[in-house]
C-alpha angles and dihedrals in degrees: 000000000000131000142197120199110195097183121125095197095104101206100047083041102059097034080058096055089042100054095035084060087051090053083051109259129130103231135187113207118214134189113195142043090245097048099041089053093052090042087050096047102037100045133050110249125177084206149019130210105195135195117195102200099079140161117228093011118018117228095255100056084042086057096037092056095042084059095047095049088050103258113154107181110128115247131199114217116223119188139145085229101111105176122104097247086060094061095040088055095046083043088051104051091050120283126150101217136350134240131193134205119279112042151175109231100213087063086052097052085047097055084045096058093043088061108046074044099053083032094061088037101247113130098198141081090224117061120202147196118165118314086340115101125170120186102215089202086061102029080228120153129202143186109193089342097305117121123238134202111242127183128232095260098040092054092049092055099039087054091053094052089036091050078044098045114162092013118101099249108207124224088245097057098049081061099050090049102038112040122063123238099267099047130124093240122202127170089210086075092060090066098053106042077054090059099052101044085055091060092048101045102020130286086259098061092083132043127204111208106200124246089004121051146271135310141194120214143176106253112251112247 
């Protein structure tokens, strides 16, 4: 799952970034209003972490015009405003939850989780095909109850089919959504990553659809 952090506090900014990559997230870090639109509108997140409080462009006016342009992803709003005003108006313009300063961020990564969750249309916390369960909270992965060991870039790529269970999932996209911004991004790897996590969980686990991706489905009894 992919990420984008709009906060210009540089501290909070980069531990957030720091501490959303050990959860397991690609994440690309902004620092300005202006920036963080073009970065929002311009490239595919699963999820947004918002400020309001912006330079250039403040976070409001960021949320209002990604609406407006269609963007859909949810955002959580993050902002040292603390009165109620302040969350009806981010509310309002179109953010998903609200988060004030301080925090603890292990509240912010789970109502992080709950969105991409209610925004791929899954209600828990586990997510299952088959015999494969991964609990989104742990990062744990399991076959028949039985935990396996997963890389970095494996578990990226089995959530997002998993958040996207029963829907053809391109090439393209699982780069998008799995790599971060700076990375030297190569559909090759797809492939491979693919491969491996067949001969850890089973070949059917995952089905290539030719000439259009890849698709996780329930196994027909």
């Amino acid at each position: 799952m992919r990420i984008l952090i709009v906060e210009d506090e540089p501290t909070l900014g980069q531990q957030l970034k720091t501490t959303l990559e050990g959860a397991g997230y690609a994440v690309d870090l902004s620092v300005d209003g202006e920036d963080g639109h073009y970065m929002g509108s311009t490239e595919n997140y699963d999820a947004v972490i918002l400020d309001l409080g912006l330079p250039e462009i403040d976070g409001l006016t960021v949320l209002d015009r990604w609406r407006k342009e269609g963007r859909k992803f949810p955002v959580l709003v993050l902002t040292a405003r603390d009165s109620w005003s302040d969350k009806v108006a981010g509310l309002d313009a179109g953010a998903d939850d609200y988060l004030a300063k301080p925090f603890q961020t292990e509240e912010l990564i789970a109502r992080l989780r709950a969105l991409i969750r209610r925004a791929s249309g899954n209600a828990s916390s586990e997510l299952t095909v088959g015999d494969v369960r991964l609990d989104t909270r742990s990062g744990r992965v399991t076959l028949d109850g039985q935990p396996v060991k997963l890389t970095a870039q494996e578990y990226k790529l089995l959530s997002y089919l998993m958040h996207h269970k029963g829907k053809v999932v391109s090439r393209t996209e699982l780069i998008e959504h799995i790599y971060d911004q700076d990375f030297d991004r190569d559909s090759n790897t797809i492939e491979v990553f693919v491969t491996r996590i067949r001969k850890k969980l089973g070949q059917d686990v995952i089905s290539t659809i030719r000439g259009l991706g890849y698709s996780l489905e329930e196994p027909v009894s």
